[in-house]
Coordinates of C-alpha atoms in Angstrom, one line a residue:
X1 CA 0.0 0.0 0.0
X2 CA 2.8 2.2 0.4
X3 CA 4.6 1.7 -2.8
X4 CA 1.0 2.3 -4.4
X5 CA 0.0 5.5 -2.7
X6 CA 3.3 7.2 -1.4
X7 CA 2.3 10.2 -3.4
X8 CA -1.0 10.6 -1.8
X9 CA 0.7 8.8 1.7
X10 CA 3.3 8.8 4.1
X11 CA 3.7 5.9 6.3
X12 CA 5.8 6.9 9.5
X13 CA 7.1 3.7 12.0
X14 CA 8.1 5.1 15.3
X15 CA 9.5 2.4 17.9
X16 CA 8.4 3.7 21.4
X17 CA 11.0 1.1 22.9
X18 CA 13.3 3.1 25.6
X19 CA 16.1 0.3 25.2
X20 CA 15.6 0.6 21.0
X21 CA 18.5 1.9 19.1
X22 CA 18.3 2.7 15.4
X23 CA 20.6 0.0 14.4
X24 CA 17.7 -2.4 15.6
X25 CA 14.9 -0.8 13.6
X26 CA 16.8 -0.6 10.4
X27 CA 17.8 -4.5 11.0
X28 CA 13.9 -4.8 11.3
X29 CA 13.2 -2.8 8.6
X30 CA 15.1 -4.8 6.3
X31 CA 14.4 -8.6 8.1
X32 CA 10.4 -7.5 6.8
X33 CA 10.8 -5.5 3.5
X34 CA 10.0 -2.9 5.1
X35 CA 10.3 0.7 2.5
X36 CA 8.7 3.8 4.8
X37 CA 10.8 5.8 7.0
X38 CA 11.3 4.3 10.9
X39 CA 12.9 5.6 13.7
X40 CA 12.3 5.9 17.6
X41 CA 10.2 8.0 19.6
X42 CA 12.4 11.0 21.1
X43 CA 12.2 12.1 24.7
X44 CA 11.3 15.6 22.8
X45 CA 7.4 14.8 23.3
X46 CA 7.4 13.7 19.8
X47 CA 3.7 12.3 19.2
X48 CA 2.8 13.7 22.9
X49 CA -0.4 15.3 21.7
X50 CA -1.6 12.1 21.0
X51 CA -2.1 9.5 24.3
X52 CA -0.7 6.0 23.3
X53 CA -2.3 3.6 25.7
X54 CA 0.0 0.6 24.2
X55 CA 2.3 -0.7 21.2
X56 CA 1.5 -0.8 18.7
X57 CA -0.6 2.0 18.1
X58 CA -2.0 2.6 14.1
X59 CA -2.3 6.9 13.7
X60 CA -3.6 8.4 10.4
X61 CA -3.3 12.4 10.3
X62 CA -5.1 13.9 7.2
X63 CA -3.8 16.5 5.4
X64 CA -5.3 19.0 7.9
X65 CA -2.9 17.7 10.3
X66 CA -6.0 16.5 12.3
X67 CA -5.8 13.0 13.7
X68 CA -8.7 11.6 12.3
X69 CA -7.7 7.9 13.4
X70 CA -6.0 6.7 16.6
X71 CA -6.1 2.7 18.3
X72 CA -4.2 0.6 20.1
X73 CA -3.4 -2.1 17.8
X74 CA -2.4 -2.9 14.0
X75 CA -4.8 -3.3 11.3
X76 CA -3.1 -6.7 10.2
X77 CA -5.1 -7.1 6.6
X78 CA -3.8 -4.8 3.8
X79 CA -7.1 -4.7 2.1
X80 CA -8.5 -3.3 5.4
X81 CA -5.2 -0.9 5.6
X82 CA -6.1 0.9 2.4
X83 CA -10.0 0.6 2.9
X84 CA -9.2 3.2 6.0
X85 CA -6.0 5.0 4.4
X86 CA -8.1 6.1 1.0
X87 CA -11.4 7.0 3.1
X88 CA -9.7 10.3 3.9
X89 CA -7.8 10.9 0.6
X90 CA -11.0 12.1 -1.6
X91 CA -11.5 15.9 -2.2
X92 CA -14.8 14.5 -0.4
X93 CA -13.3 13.9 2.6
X94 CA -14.7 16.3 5.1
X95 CA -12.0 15.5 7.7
X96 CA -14.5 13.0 9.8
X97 CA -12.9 10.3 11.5
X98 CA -13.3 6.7 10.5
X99 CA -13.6 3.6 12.2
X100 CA -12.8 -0.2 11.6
X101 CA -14.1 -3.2 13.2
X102 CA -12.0 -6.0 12.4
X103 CA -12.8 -10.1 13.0
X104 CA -10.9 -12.8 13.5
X105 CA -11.5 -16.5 13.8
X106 CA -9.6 -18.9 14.4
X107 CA -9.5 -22.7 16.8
X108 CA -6.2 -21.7 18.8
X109 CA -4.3 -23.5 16.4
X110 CA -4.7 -21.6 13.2
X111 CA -6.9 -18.5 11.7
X112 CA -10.5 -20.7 9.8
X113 CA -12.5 -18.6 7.2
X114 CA -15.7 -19.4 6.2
X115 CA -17.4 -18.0 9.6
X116 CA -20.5 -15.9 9.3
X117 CA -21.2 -12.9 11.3
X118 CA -24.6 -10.9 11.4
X119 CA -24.2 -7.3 12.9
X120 CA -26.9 -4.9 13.7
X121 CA -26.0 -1.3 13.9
X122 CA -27.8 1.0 17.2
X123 CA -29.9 2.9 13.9
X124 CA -31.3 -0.6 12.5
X125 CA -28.5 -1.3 9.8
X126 CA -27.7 -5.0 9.7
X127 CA -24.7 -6.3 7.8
X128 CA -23.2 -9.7 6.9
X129 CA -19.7 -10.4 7.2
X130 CA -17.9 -13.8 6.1
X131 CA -13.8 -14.6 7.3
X132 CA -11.7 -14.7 4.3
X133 CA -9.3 -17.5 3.9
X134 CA -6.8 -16.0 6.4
X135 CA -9.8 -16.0 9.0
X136 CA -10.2 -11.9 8.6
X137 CA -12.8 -10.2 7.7
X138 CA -13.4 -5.8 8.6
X139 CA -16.0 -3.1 7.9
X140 CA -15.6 0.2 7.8
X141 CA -17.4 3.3 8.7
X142 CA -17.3 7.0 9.0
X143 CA -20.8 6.9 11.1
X144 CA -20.1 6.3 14.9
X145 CA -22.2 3.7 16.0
X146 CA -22.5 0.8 18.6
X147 CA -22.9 -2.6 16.9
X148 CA -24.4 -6.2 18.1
X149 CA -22.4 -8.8 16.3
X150 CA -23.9 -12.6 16.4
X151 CA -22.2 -15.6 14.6
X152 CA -24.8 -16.7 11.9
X153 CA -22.6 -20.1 10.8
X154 CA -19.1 -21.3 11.5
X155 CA -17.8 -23.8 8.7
X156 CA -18.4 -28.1 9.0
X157 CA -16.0 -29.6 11.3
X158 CA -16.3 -26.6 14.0
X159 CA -18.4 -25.4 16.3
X160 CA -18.1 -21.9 18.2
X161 CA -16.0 -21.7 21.3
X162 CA -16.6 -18.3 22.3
X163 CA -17.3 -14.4 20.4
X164 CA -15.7 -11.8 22.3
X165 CA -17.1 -9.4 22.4
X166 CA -20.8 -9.4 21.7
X167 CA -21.1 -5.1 21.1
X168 CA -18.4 -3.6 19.4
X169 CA -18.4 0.5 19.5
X170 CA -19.2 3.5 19.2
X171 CA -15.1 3.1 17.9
X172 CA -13.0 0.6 16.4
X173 CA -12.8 -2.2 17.5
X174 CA -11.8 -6.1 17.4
X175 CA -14.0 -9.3 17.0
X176 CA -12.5 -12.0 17.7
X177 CA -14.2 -15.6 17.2
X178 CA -13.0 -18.6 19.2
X179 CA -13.4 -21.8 17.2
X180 CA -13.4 -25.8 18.5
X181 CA -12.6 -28.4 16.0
X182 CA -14.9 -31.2 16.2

């Protein structure tokens, strides 16, 4: 996603390790392909308008310089990524924030697609949502909302261990589905 929108995006990796040096993030940078700029969080407050409740921590500041995007966590799926990333790169964008609910599913062993989620939105708006083959699936949304999230069907040979949680909202937030093999 980088490569493909580095004129429209800068991507900006900041280790908030105290014991990091830069030697380490450029070895980490390189071990993963890595092509955006990284470095380490300064003891100059760099980022200290911003409260960072753990690492990592996924940012997005539009080009108003307004940080319209802030969660503890990574958004792990690169489909997701630039779902969120472009939502704010249209002259449309009126500088709203956007959120992402993201699922996972898997038996403790490995991530299983093929699970079914219904989700029913505070205003009425009900959704279906399906894993991919990675066990991932995410929606998006610009509207903040509380959501009720019910597993519809998990795929032969499982059965559902656990959804956690139940309500996701009014922000982002993570589904994840616990799976037992049969």
């Amino acid at each position: 996603n980088y490569q493909k929108y580095k004129d429209k995006l800068e991507i900006i990796a900041l280790s908030g390790d105290s014991d990091e040096t830069m030697e380490a993030v450029a070895a980490f940078k390189e071990e993963n392909g890595l092509s955006f700029p990284m470095g380490i969080i300064g003891e100059d407050g760099t980022f200290a308008f911003v409260p960072v409740n753990g690492y990592p921590t996924s940012m997005i500041i539009d080009r108003n310089r307004k940080v319209v995007f802030c969660e503890s966590g990574t958004i792990r799926n690169g489909e997701a990524f630039e779902a969120l990333v472009t939502s704010f790169m249209g002259d449309d964008d009126d500088g709203s924030p956007a959120y992402i609910y993201q699922v996972s599913s898997h038996d403790g062993k490995a991530y299983v697609g093929g699970v079914v989620l219904n989700i029913k939105s505070d205003d009425g708006t009900e959704m279906e949502l399906t894993t991919d083959e990675t066990g991932y699936a995410y929606f998006l949304t610009k509207d903040m909302h509380t959501y009720e999230v019910d597993v519809a069907s998990v795929p032969d040979g499982y059965s559902l261990e656990k959804l956690d949680p139940k309500t996701v909202g009014p922000q982002s937030g993570y589904i994840t589905v616990k799976l037992k093999a049969k």
